[in-house]
Amino acid sequence: MTVSSSSEATSTAAPTASAPADESTDASMLRTFAVIMCNECQYLEFPGCDVHGALYTQRLADPDGKLHAKCPSCTAATNNARPFRDGCRRCKAPTTVAMWACSLQEIQQAIEAFPVSTEEIEHTVINCERCLSAIFPRAREVLTTRSILEPLAAASGKPLKVANFQLSMPHVDGCLRKGMPLQAVAVQLPKSELKFVVERISRCPLAPRLTGKPQYRLRKVELVTQQNHLHQVAIQLLSAVIGAFDADSPAAVQPLRQVVAVLGRMEPLTLFSEWSPPRQLSLEKVFPKEVTSSSVFDVQHAASKVLESDSSFWRSASKTDEQSPQSDEWIVCQFSSAATLSSIELKWKTGFVPENFSLSISRDGMSYETVAIVAKRIPDNRILVPKGIMVTSFKITIFSSGMVGETFGLESIVCKEAAFSSVHTSPDVMLRKIQQWLFDAAVSSLPEVRDLALQALQKLLLASGRIGITWICFPKMGNNLRKCL
């Protein structure tokens, strides 16, 4: 048994797979194969088997749980075949085996973008940690380089960011990290290794569709352990003044002067953590204008039943004939105008719950973007919709398990609007009391009290941004309050 990467490939040409004229011959399709990276010198190689003319594509774990890869047609693997079992081909240091998903087109473009008269470069590969797709980034049709100062730079030396390639990064179908941050992998990239992959990638399997729940990165949470006690004292002082205030008494002048002085020496906004009232997600529902489906069991189980509040439900047609194609089912909900949604709630009929389904949203009613894939049989689902996206329609795709007589049932679809309603809290109530106190002082029978109150109101209201909170008529104030507001 002989195994090799490009560095010791035999002179015998590798057999070429004669694939039919379908998607398997598409050079842009992502295929899965193994890579070996040195932990010391970052040398990158693609292990392969000369006997079968194939790259290593099957995962293999040793008793310690370390990942290895093997030939799909024999027992040759990175942990039992030379030179891979001995460590790095260059420096014999320990290596790491990983699985990547890459296309023939990407490899060919990397070869074409290799710097002239160079057979090996220090490079940074960009990789998705979820679907394992990988690209060899290029700038102006030349591979990027890596140095101690710049881990990712154009050939001219201009520094680049991994985020520059985030939107154009290809992902495996079903990957939920499309458009999300990627990871950089430092490698020593030989041109001969890329040529070796081009010769054998046609035998590699297509990257399988991913299913599962959304993947989120953990965020660091910091607890606030310090408070600004000066602000707390100021708020308590204002509360005491408000409780003993008489707007028509000459004694009101002195506390008002102190309040105006306080507001002049500190940012009024710092008196309260939130000037705008806290908000909670709206419970308002948005109803689709039209609901269509791929099939119906009968007229009593039409797709429109999911919007009705009675006991009726939508049910897909049952494929009882073994010769009938076991295709996926779908439901499309169309809105009369674009809506911003916060969540979509689905209630499936007991006994007709699908094992796998996906939910996709559309901004234009033509192309759909998958936002969730559910791979567990649950009768009630609540799916969150990404913020700030105007949705014109959404599609539920129910994946067939291939069972004869399979049918699905959906009782209801509830769409929640992405709007917020105000929630009044203690700081907000306090702010309202201060405002009311100043309003009372602004209609005082004493001119000096009125003038001081108007000064304080002007500072308070302009700083808070609540210009529209009170266009209230105070007969004694005339136009002064309107000028203030």
CSV table of C-alpha atoms in Angstrom, one decimal:
chain,number,residue,atom,x,y,z
A,1,MET,CA,0.0,0.0,0.0
A,2,THR,CA,1.5,3.3,-1.0
A,3,VAL,CA,0.2,6.7,0.1
A,4,SER,CA,1.3,10.1,-0.8
A,5,SER,CA,0.7,13.8,-1.0
A,6,SER,CA,2.1,15.7,-4.0
A,7,SER,CA,5.6,15.6,-2.6
A,8,GLU,CA,6.0,11.9,-3.3
A,9,ALA,CA,3.3,11.1,-5.9
A,10,THR,CA,4.3,8.3,-8.3
A,11,SER,CA,4.8,8.8,-12.0
A,12,THR,CA,1.7,6.8,-12.7
A,13,ALA,CA,-1.2,9.1,-13.5
A,14,ALA,CA,-4.1,8.9,-11.1
A,15,PRO,CA,-7.2,7.3,-12.5
A,16,THR,CA,-9.8,9.9,-13.5
A,17,ALA,CA,-13.4,9.4,-12.4
A,18,SER,CA,-15.9,9.6,-15.3
A,19,ALA,CA,-18.7,11.4,-13.6
A,20,PRO,CA,-22.0,11.9,-15.5
A,21,ALA,CA,-22.9,15.3,-16.8
A,22,ASP,CA,-24.7,16.6,-13.6
A,23,GLU,CA,-23.9,18.7,-10.6
A,24,SER,CA,-21.0,16.3,-9.6
A,25,THR,CA,-19.0,17.8,-12.5
A,26,ASP,CA,-19.7,21.4,-11.4
A,27,ALA,CA,-16.3,23.0,-10.5
A,28,SER,CA,-17.9,25.3,-8.0
A,29,MET,CA,-19.4,22.5,-5.9
A,30,LEU,CA,-17.8,22.2,-2.4
A,31,ARG,CA,-16.1,18.8,-1.8
A,32,THR,CA,-14.8,17.4,1.5
A,33,PHE,CA,-11.2,16.2,2.0
A,34,ALA,CA,-8.5,16.0,4.7
A,35,VAL,CA,-5.6,18.4,5.3
A,36,ILE,CA,-2.5,18.1,7.5
A,37,MET,CA,-1.0,21.1,9.1
A,38,CYS,CA,2.3,21.2,11.0
A,39,ASN,CA,2.0,22.6,14.5
A,40,GLU,CA,5.5,24.2,14.3
A,41,CYS,CA,6.3,25.3,10.7
A,42,GLN,CA,2.6,25.4,9.5
A,43,TYR,CA,3.5,23.3,6.4
A,44,LEU,CA,0.2,22.3,4.6
A,45,GLU,CA,-0.3,19.1,2.7
A,46,PHE,CA,-3.2,17.1,1.4
A,47,PRO,CA,-2.8,13.4,2.2
A,48,GLY,CA,-3.7,10.9,-0.6
A,49,CYS,CA,-3.5,7.3,-1.6
A,50,ASP,CA,-1.6,6.5,-4.8
A,51,VAL,CA,-3.1,3.0,-5.2
A,52,HIS,CA,-6.6,4.4,-5.5
A,53,GLY,CA,-5.8,7.8,-6.8
A,54,ALA,CA,-7.8,9.5,-4.1
A,55,LEU,CA,-7.4,12.0,-1.4
A,56,TYR,CA,-8.2,11.0,2.2
A,57,THR,CA,-11.8,11.9,2.8
A,58,GLN,CA,-13.1,9.7,5.6
A,59,ARG,CA,-12.9,10.7,9.3
A,60,LEU,CA,-11.1,8.4,11.7
A,61,ALA,CA,-10.5,8.9,15.4
A,62,ASP,CA,-7.8,7.1,17.4
A,63,PRO,CA,-8.4,5.8,21.0
A,64,ASP,CA,-7.4,9.2,22.4
A,65,GLY,CA,-10.0,10.9,20.4
A,66,LYS,CA,-7.6,12.7,18.0
A,67,LEU,CA,-9.0,13.2,14.5
A,68,HIS,CA,-7.4,11.4,11.6
A,69,ALA,CA,-8.4,10.7,8.0
A,70,LYS,CA,-8.2,7.7,5.8
A,71,CYS,CA,-8.5,6.6,2.2
A,72,PRO,CA,-12.2,5.9,1.2
A,73,SER,CA,-11.1,2.6,-0.5
A,74,CYS,CA,-8.6,1.1,1.9
A,75,THR,CA,-7.2,1.2,5.4
A,76,ALA,CA,-4.4,3.7,4.7
A,77,ALA,CA,-4.7,6.6,7.2
A,78,THR,CA,-2.8,9.5,8.6
A,79,ASN,CA,-2.1,7.5,11.8
A,80,ASN,CA,-0.7,4.3,10.1
A,81,ALA,CA,0.8,5.2,6.8
A,82,ARG,CA,4.1,6.9,6.2
A,83,PRO,CA,5.1,9.7,6.0
A,84,PHE,CA,2.0,11.1,7.7
A,85,ARG,CA,2.3,9.0,10.9
A,86,ASP,CA,5.8,10.3,11.6
A,87,GLY,CA,4.7,13.9,11.9
A,88,CYS,CA,5.4,16.9,9.6
A,89,ARG,CA,7.1,15.9,6.3
A,90,ARG,CA,9.4,18.9,6.7
A,91,CYS,CA,10.4,19.1,10.4
A,92,LYS,CA,8.9,15.9,11.9
A,93,ALA,CA,7.0,18.1,14.5
A,94,PRO,CA,3.4,17.0,15.6
A,95,THR,CA,0.7,17.7,13.1
A,96,THR,CA,-3.1,18.4,13.2
A,97,VAL,CA,-5.5,16.8,10.8
A,98,ALA,CA,-8.7,18.7,9.8
A,99,MET,CA,-11.4,18.3,7.2
A,100,TRP,CA,-12.0,21.1,4.7
A,101,ALA,CA,-14.7,21.7,2.1
A,102,CYS,CA,-13.4,23.4,-1.0
A,103,SER,CA,-14.2,23.5,-4.7
A,104,LEU,CA,-12.1,22.6,-7.8
A,105,GLN,CA,-12.7,26.2,-9.0
A,106,GLU,CA,-11.2,27.6,-5.8
A,107,ILE,CA,-8.1,25.4,-6.0
A,108,GLN,CA,-7.6,26.3,-9.7
A,109,GLN,CA,-7.9,30.0,-9.0
A,110,ALA,CA,-5.3,29.7,-6.2
A,111,ILE,CA,-2.8,28.1,-8.6
A,112,GLU,CA,-3.4,30.8,-11.1
A,113,ALA,CA,-3.0,33.5,-8.4
A,114,PHE,CA,0.3,32.1,-7.1
A,115,PRO,CA,3.1,34.7,-7.3
A,116,VAL,CA,5.3,34.4,-10.4
A,117,SER,CA,8.4,32.3,-10.1
A,118,THR,CA,7.4,31.2,-6.6
A,119,GLU,CA,6.7,27.6,-5.5
A,120,GLU,CA,5.8,28.2,-1.9
A,121,ILE,CA,4.4,31.2,0.1
A,122,GLU,CA,3.5,32.1,3.7
A,123,HIS,CA,-0.3,32.3,3.4
A,124,THR,CA,-3.5,32.6,5.5
A,125,VAL,CA,-6.4,30.4,4.7
A,126,ILE,CA,-9.9,31.6,5.6
A,127,ASN,CA,-12.1,29.0,7.1
A,128,CYS,CA,-15.7,28.7,8.4
A,129,GLU,CA,-15.7,27.0,11.8
A,130,ARG,CA,-19.2,25.6,11.3
A,131,CYS,CA,-19.3,24.1,7.8
A,132,LEU,CA,-15.5,23.9,7.4
A,133,SER,CA,-15.5,25.5,3.9
A,134,ALA,CA,-12.1,27.0,3.1
A,135,ILE,CA,-10.8,29.6,0.6
A,136,PHE,CA,-7.3,30.8,-0.4
A,137,PRO,CA,-7.9,34.6,-0.3
A,138,ARG,CA,-6.6,36.7,-3.2
A,139,ALA,CA,-6.2,40.5,-3.8
A,140,ARG,CA,-6.0,41.8,-7.4
A,141,GLU,CA,-5.7,38.2,-8.7
A,142,VAL,CA,-2.7,37.4,-6.5
A,143,LEU,CA,-2.7,35.3,-3.3
A,144,THR,CA,-2.4,37.2,-0.1
A,145,THR,CA,0.7,36.8,2.0
A,146,ARG,CA,1.4,36.5,5.7
A,147,SER,CA,4.2,38.1,7.8
A,148,ILE,CA,4.9,38.7,11.5
A,149,LEU,CA,3.5,42.2,11.3
A,150,GLU,CA,0.6,41.5,8.9
A,151,PRO,CA,-1.2,38.1,9.1
A,152,LEU,CA,-3.2,39.0,6.0
A,153,ALA,CA,-1.9,41.4,3.4
A,154,ALA,CA,-2.0,41.9,-0.4
A,155,ALA,CA,1.1,41.3,-2.5
A,156,SER,CA,1.7,45.1,-2.4
A,157,GLY,CA,1.9,44.9,1.4
A,158,LYS,CA,-1.5,46.6,2.0
A,159,PRO,CA,-3.0,45.0,5.2
A,160,LEU,CA,-6.4,43.3,4.8
A,161,LYS,CA,-9.0,42.1,7.2
A,162,VAL,CA,-10.7,38.7,7.4
A,163,ALA,CA,-14.0,40.6,7.3
A,164,ASN,CA,-13.2,41.7,3.8
A,165,PHE,CA,-14.0,38.2,2.6
A,166,GLN,CA,-17.0,37.6,4.9
A,167,LEU,CA,-19.8,38.3,2.4
A,168,SER,CA,-18.2,36.5,-0.6
A,169,MET,CA,-17.3,33.4,1.4
A,170,PRO,CA,-18.9,30.2,0.0
A,171,HIS,CA,-20.6,28.0,2.6
A,172,VAL,CA,-22.0,24.5,2.6
A,173,ASP,CA,-25.7,24.4,1.9
A,174,GLY,CA,-27.6,24.8,5.2
A,175,CYS,CA,-24.7,26.5,7.1
A,176,LEU,CA,-26.2,29.0,9.5
A,177,ARG,CA,-23.0,31.2,9.7
A,178,LYS,CA,-23.3,32.8,6.3
A,179,GLY,CA,-22.1,36.4,6.5
A,180,MET,CA,-20.8,35.8,10.0
A,181,PRO,CA,-17.2,36.1,11.3
A,182,LEU,CA,-14.6,33.6,9.9
A,183,GLN,CA,-11.4,32.2,11.3
A,184,ALA,CA,-7.9,32.6,9.8
A,185,VAL,CA,-5.5,29.6,9.5
A,186,ALA,CA,-1.8,30.3,9.0
A,187,VAL,CA,-0.1,27.9,6.6
A,188,GLN,CA,3.0,27.4,4.6
A,189,LEU,CA,1.4,26.8,1.2
A,190,PRO,CA,3.3,24.8,-1.6
A,191,LYS,CA,2.0,25.2,-5.1
A,192,SER,CA,2.7,21.5,-5.8
A,193,GLU,CA,0.1,20.6,-3.1
A,194,LEU,CA,-2.6,22.6,-4.9
A,195,LYS,CA,-1.8,20.8,-8.2
A,196,PHE,CA,-2.0,17.5,-6.4
A,197,VAL,CA,-5.5,18.3,-5.2
A,198,VAL,CA,-6.7,19.4,-8.7
A,199,GLU,CA,-5.8,15.9,-10.0
A,200,ARG,CA,-7.8,14.1,-7.4
A,201,ILE,CA,-10.6,16.3,-6.1
A,202,SER,CA,-13.1,14.8,-8.6
A,203,ARG,CA,-13.2,11.6,-6.5
A,204,CYS,CA,-14.0,13.5,-3.3
A,205,PRO,CA,-17.6,13.5,-2.0
A,206,LEU,CA,-19.7,16.6,-2.2
A,207,ALA,CA,-20.0,18.4,1.1
A,208,PRO,CA,-23.3,17.2,2.8
A,209,ARG,CA,-26.1,19.6,3.6
A,210,LEU,CA,-26.0,20.8,7.2
A,211,THR,CA,-29.0,20.6,9.5
A,212,GLY,CA,-29.4,21.6,13.1
A,213,LYS,CA,-30.1,24.5,15.3
A,214,PRO,CA,-28.4,28.0,14.9
A,215,GLN,CA,-24.9,28.2,16.2
A,216,TYR,CA,-24.1,31.2,18.4
A,217,ARG,CA,-20.8,32.3,19.9
A,218,LEU,CA,-20.7,32.9,23.6
A,219,ARG,CA,-20.5,36.5,24.5
A,220,LYS,CA,-18.7,37.9,27.6
A,221,VAL,CA,-21.0,39.3,30.2
A,222,GLU,CA,-19.7,42.0,32.5
A,223,LEU,CA,-21.4,42.8,35.8
A,224,VAL,CA,-21.5,46.4,36.9
A,225,THR,CA,-20.2,46.5,40.4
A,226,GLN,CA,-19.7,50.3,40.8
A,227,GLN,CA,-22.3,53.1,41.0
A,228,ASN,CA,-22.0,56.8,40.7
A,229,HIS,CA,-23.2,57.8,44.2
A,230,LEU,CA,-23.2,61.5,43.3
A,231,HIS,CA,-26.0,60.9,40.8
A,232,GLN,CA,-27.9,58.9,43.4
A,233,VAL,CA,-27.6,61.7,45.9
A,234,ALA,CA,-28.8,64.2,43.3
A,235,ILE,CA,-31.9,62.2,42.5
A,236,GLN,CA,-32.7,61.7,46.2
A,237,LEU,CA,-32.2,65.5,46.8
A,238,LEU,CA,-34.6,66.3,43.9
A,239,SER,CA,-37.2,63.9,45.4
A,240,ALA,CA,-37.0,65.6,48.7
A,241,VAL,CA,-37.4,69.0,47.1
A,242,ILE,CA,-40.4,67.9,45.1
A,243,GLY,CA,-42.2,66.5,48.1
A,244,ALA,CA,-42.0,69.9,50.0
A,245,PHE,CA,-42.4,72.3,47.1
A,246,ASP,CA,-45.0,75.1,46.9
A,247,ALA,CA,-44.9,76.8,43.6
A,248,ASP,CA,-46.7,79.9,44.9
A,249,SER,CA,-44.4,80.5,47.8
A,250,PRO,CA,-41.4,82.9,47.7
A,251,ALA,CA,-39.4,80.0,49.3
A,252,ALA,CA,-39.5,78.1,46.0
A,253,VAL,CA,-36.9,80.5,44.5
A,254,GLN,CA,-33.9,79.1,46.4
A,255,PRO,CA,-34.4,75.3,45.5
A,256,LEU,CA,-35.1,76.2,41.9
A,257,ARG,CA,-31.8,78.2,41.7
A,258,GLN,CA,-30.0,75.2,43.1
A,259,VAL,CA,-31.6,72.9,40.5
A,260,VAL,CA,-30.7,75.2,37.7
A,261,ALA,CA,-27.1,75.3,39.0
A,262,VAL,CA,-26.9,71.5,39.2
A,263,LEU,CA,-28.2,71.1,35.7
A,264,GLY,CA,-25.6,73.6,34.4
A,265,ARG,CA,-22.7,71.7,36.0
A,266,MET,CA,-23.5,68.2,35.0
A,267,GLU,CA,-25.0,66.5,31.9
A,268,PRO,CA,-28.7,66.2,32.6
A,269,LEU,CA,-28.6,62.9,30.8
A,270,THR,CA,-26.4,61.4,33.5
A,271,LEU,CA,-29.2,61.7,36.1
A,272,PHE,CA,-31.0,58.8,34.6
A,273,SER,CA,-29.7,55.6,33.1
A,274,GLU,CA,-32.4,55.6,30.4
A,275,TRP,CA,-34.2,58.8,29.5
A,276,SER,CA,-36.4,56.9,27.0
A,277,PRO,CA,-38.7,54.4,28.7
A,278,PRO,CA,-37.5,50.8,28.6
A,279,ARG,CA,-39.1,48.8,25.8
A,280,GLN,CA,-40.5,45.3,25.5
A,281,LEU,CA,-41.2,43.4,22.4
A,282,SER,CA,-44.6,44.0,20.9
A,283,LEU,CA,-47.3,41.3,21.0
A,284,GLU,CA,-49.0,42.7,17.9
A,285,LYS,CA,-49.6,40.1,15.2
A,286,VAL,CA,-49.1,40.4,11.5
A,287,PHE,CA,-51.3,38.4,9.2
A,288,PRO,CA,-50.2,37.1,5.8
A,289,LYS,CA,-52.4,38.1,2.9
A,290,GLU,CA,-52.1,34.7,1.1
A,291,VAL,CA,-51.0,31.2,2.0
A,292,THR,CA,-50.2,28.5,-0.6
A,293,SER,CA,-48.8,25.0,-0.3
A,294,SER,CA,-47.3,22.3,-2.4
A,295,SER,CA,-50.3,20.0,-1.8
A,296,VAL,CA,-53.4,19.5,0.2
A,297,PHE,CA,-55.0,16.3,1.6
A,298,ASP,CA,-58.5,17.5,0.7
A,299,VAL,CA,-60.5,20.8,0.5
A,300,GLN,CA,-61.2,20.7,4.3
A,301,HIS,CA,-57.4,20.9,4.9
A,302,ALA,CA,-56.4,23.8,2.6
A,303,ALA,CA,-53.4,25.9,3.4
A,304,SER,CA,-55.5,28.9,4.4
A,305,LYS,CA,-56.6,26.9,7.5
A,306,VAL,CA,-53.4,27.8,9.3
A,307,LEU,CA,-54.7,31.4,9.7
A,308,GLU,CA,-58.0,30.4,11.2
A,309,SER,CA,-58.6,30.1,14.9
A,310,ASP,CA,-60.8,27.0,14.9
A,311,SER,CA,-59.8,23.3,15.1
A,312,SER,CA,-59.1,23.0,11.4
A,313,PHE,CA,-55.6,22.5,10.0
A,314,TRP,CA,-53.5,22.2,6.8
A,315,ARG,CA,-52.6,18.7,5.8
A,316,SER,CA,-50.3,17.7,3.0
A,317,ALA,CA,-51.3,15.0,0.5
A,318,SER,CA,-50.5,11.4,1.4
A,319,LYS,CA,-48.3,9.5,-1.0
A,320,THR,CA,-49.7,6.0,-0.6
A,321,ASP,CA,-48.3,4.7,-3.9
A,322,GLU,CA,-44.8,3.3,-3.6
A,323,GLN,CA,-44.1,4.5,-7.1
A,324,SER,CA,-45.0,8.1,-6.2
A,325,PRO,CA,-42.0,10.4,-5.8
A,326,GLN,CA,-41.3,11.2,-2.1
A,327,SER,CA,-40.7,14.9,-2.6
A,328,ASP,CA,-40.5,17.7,0.0
A,329,GLU,CA,-43.6,19.7,0.9
A,330,TRP,CA,-43.7,23.5,1.4
A,331,ILE,CA,-46.0,26.3,2.6
A,332,VAL,CA,-45.5,30.0,1.4
A,333,CYS,CA,-47.0,32.9,3.3
A,334,GLN,CA,-47.2,36.2,1.4
A,335,PHE,CA,-47.8,39.6,3.0
A,336,SER,CA,-49.6,42.5,1.3
A,337,SER,CA,-46.7,44.7,2.0
A,338,ALA,CA,-43.2,44.2,3.5
A,339,ALA,CA,-43.2,43.7,7.3
A,340,THR,CA,-40.6,43.6,10.0
A,341,LEU,CA,-41.0,40.5,12.0
A,342,SER,CA,-39.6,39.5,15.4
A,343,SER,CA,-40.7,35.8,15.4
A,344,ILE,CA,-42.8,33.2,13.6
A,345,GLU,CA,-44.6,30.6,15.8
A,346,LEU,CA,-45.7,27.3,14.3
A,347,LYS,CA,-48.1,24.8,15.9
A,348,TRP,CA,-48.1,21.3,14.3
A,349,LYS,CA,-50.9,18.9,14.5
A,350,THR,CA,-50.3,16.0,16.9
A,351,GLY,CA,-49.4,12.9,14.9
A,352,PHE,CA,-48.4,14.9,11.8
A,353,VAL,CA,-45.2,16.7,13.1
A,354,PRO,CA,-42.3,16.6,10.6
A,355,GLU,CA,-38.9,15.4,11.6
A,356,ASN,CA,-37.0,18.1,9.7
A,357,PHE,CA,-38.0,21.4,8.2
A,358,SER,CA,-36.5,24.8,7.4
A,359,LEU,CA,-37.8,28.3,7.4
A,360,SER,CA,-36.7,30.8,4.8
A,361,ILE,CA,-37.5,34.5,4.4
A,362,SER,CA,-37.7,36.6,1.2
A,363,ARG,CA,-37.2,40.4,0.8
A,364,ASP,CA,-38.5,40.5,-2.8
A,365,GLY,CA,-40.8,37.4,-3.0
A,366,MET,CA,-38.4,35.7,-5.4
A,367,SER,CA,-35.2,34.6,-3.6
A,368,TYR,CA,-35.3,33.0,-0.2
A,369,GLU,CA,-32.7,33.0,2.6
A,370,THR,CA,-32.7,30.2,5.2
A,371,VAL,CA,-32.9,31.6,8.8
A,372,ALA,CA,-33.6,28.3,10.7
A,373,ILE,CA,-33.4,24.6,10.3
A,374,VAL,CA,-35.3,22.4,12.8
A,375,ALA,CA,-34.0,18.8,13.1
A,376,LYS,CA,-36.2,17.7,16.0
A,377,ARG,CA,-39.8,16.6,16.1
A,378,ILE,CA,-41.4,19.3,18.2
A,379,PRO,CA,-45.1,20.3,18.0
A,380,ASP,CA,-44.5,23.9,18.9
A,381,ASN,CA,-41.8,26.0,17.3
A,382,ARG,CA,-40.8,29.7,17.9
A,383,ILE,CA,-38.3,30.9,15.3
A,384,LEU,CA,-36.7,34.3,15.6
A,385,VAL,CA,-36.3,36.5,12.5
A,386,PRO,CA,-33.0,38.5,12.1
A,387,LYS,CA,-33.4,42.2,13.1
A,388,GLY,CA,-34.0,44.9,10.5
A,389,ILE,CA,-35.1,42.7,7.6
A,390,MET,CA,-38.2,43.6,5.7
A,391,VAL,CA,-40.0,40.4,4.9
A,392,THR,CA,-42.4,40.1,2.0
A,393,SER,CA,-42.9,36.4,2.3
A,394,PHE,CA,-41.6,33.3,4.0
A,395,LYS,CA,-41.4,29.7,3.1
A,396,ILE,CA,-41.6,26.5,5.3
A,397,THR,CA,-39.9,23.6,3.6
A,398,ILE,CA,-40.7,20.2,5.1
A,399,PHE,CA,-38.1,17.5,4.2
A,400,SER,CA,-39.5,14.1,3.2
A,401,SER,CA,-38.2,11.1,5.1
A,402,GLY,CA,-39.1,8.8,2.1
A,403,MET,CA,-41.7,6.9,4.0
A,404,VAL,CA,-44.8,5.7,2.0
A,405,GLY,CA,-48.0,7.3,3.3
A,406,GLU,CA,-46.1,10.2,4.9
A,407,THR,CA,-48.2,13.3,5.5
A,408,PHE,CA,-47.8,16.5,7.6
A,409,GLY,CA,-50.2,18.7,9.4
A,410,LEU,CA,-49.9,22.4,10.6
A,411,GLU,CA,-52.6,23.9,12.8
A,412,SER,CA,-51.5,27.6,13.0
A,413,ILE,CA,-48.9,30.2,12.0
A,414,VAL,CA,-48.5,33.3,14.1
A,415,CYS,CA,-46.3,36.2,13.0
A,416,LYS,CA,-45.2,38.7,15.6
A,417,GLU,CA,-44.3,42.3,14.6
A,418,ALA,CA,-40.8,43.6,15.4
A,419,ALA,CA,-42.1,46.7,17.2
A,420,PHE,CA,-41.7,47.8,20.8
A,421,SER,CA,-44.0,49.2,23.5
A,422,SER,CA,-42.9,51.4,26.4
A,423,VAL,CA,-42.6,50.0,29.9
A,424,HIS,CA,-42.6,52.5,32.7
A,425,THR,CA,-40.1,51.9,35.5
A,426,SER,CA,-39.1,53.6,38.6
A,427,PRO,CA,-36.5,55.9,37.0
A,428,ASP,CA,-39.0,56.9,34.4
A,429,VAL,CA,-41.7,57.6,37.0
A,430,MET,CA,-39.1,59.8,38.8
A,431,LEU,CA,-38.4,61.7,35.6
A,432,ARG,CA,-42.1,62.4,35.1
A,433,LYS,CA,-42.4,63.7,38.7
A,434,ILE,CA,-39.5,66.1,38.1
A,435,GLN,CA,-41.1,67.4,34.9
A,436,GLN,CA,-44.4,67.8,36.6
A,437,TRP,CA,-42.8,69.8,39.4
A,438,LEU,CA,-41.1,72.1,36.9
A,439,PHE,CA,-44.4,72.5,35.0
A,440,ASP,CA,-46.1,73.5,38.3
A,441,ALA,CA,-43.4,76.0,39.0
A,442,ALA,CA,-43.6,77.4,35.4
A,443,VAL,CA,-47.2,78.5,36.1
A,444,SER,CA,-46.4,80.0,39.5
A,445,SER,CA,-47.9,83.4,40.4
A,446,LEU,CA,-44.3,84.6,41.1
A,447,PRO,CA,-42.4,85.9,38.0
A,448,GLU,CA,-39.0,84.8,39.4
A,449,VAL,CA,-40.2,81.3,40.1
A,450,ARG,CA,-41.6,81.1,36.6
A,451,ASP,CA,-38.4,82.2,35.0
A,452,LEU,CA,-36.2,79.8,36.9
A,453,ALA,CA,-38.6,76.9,36.2
A,454,LEU,CA,-38.5,77.7,32.4
A,455,GLN,CA,-34.7,77.7,32.5
A,456,ALA,CA,-34.6,74.3,34.2
A,457,LEU,CA,-37.3,72.9,31.8
A,458,GLN,CA,-35.3,74.0,28.8
A,459,LYS,CA,-32.1,72.3,30.0
A,460,LEU,CA,-34.0,69.1,31.0
A,461,LEU,CA,-36.3,68.7,28.0
A,462,LEU,CA,-33.7,69.5,25.3
A,463,ALA,CA,-31.2,67.2,26.9
A,464,SER,CA,-33.6,64.3,27.2
A,465,GLY,CA,-34.8,64.6,23.6
A,466,ARG,CA,-38.4,64.6,24.7
A,467,ILE,CA,-39.5,67.7,22.8
A,468,GLY,CA,-42.8,66.2,22.0
A,469,ILE,CA,-43.9,65.0,25.4
A,470,THR,CA,-45.9,68.0,26.4
A,471,TRP,CA,-47.6,70.5,24.2
A,472,ILE,CA,-49.9,71.3,27.0
A,473,CYS,CA,-51.8,74.6,27.4
A,474,PHE,CA,-51.1,76.6,30.5
A,475,PRO,CA,-53.1,79.7,30.4
A,476,LYS,CA,-50.9,81.6,32.8
A,477,MET,CA,-47.7,80.9,30.8
A,478,GLY,CA,-48.6,82.3,27.5
A,479,ASN,CA,-46.0,81.5,24.8
A,480,ASN,CA,-43.1,81.1,27.2
A,481,LEU,CA,-43.5,77.4,27.5
A,482,ARG,CA,-43.8,76.9,23.8
A,483,LYS,CA,-40.6,78.8,23.3
A,484,CYS,CA,-38.9,76.6,25.9
A,485,LEU,CA,-40.2,73.4,24.3
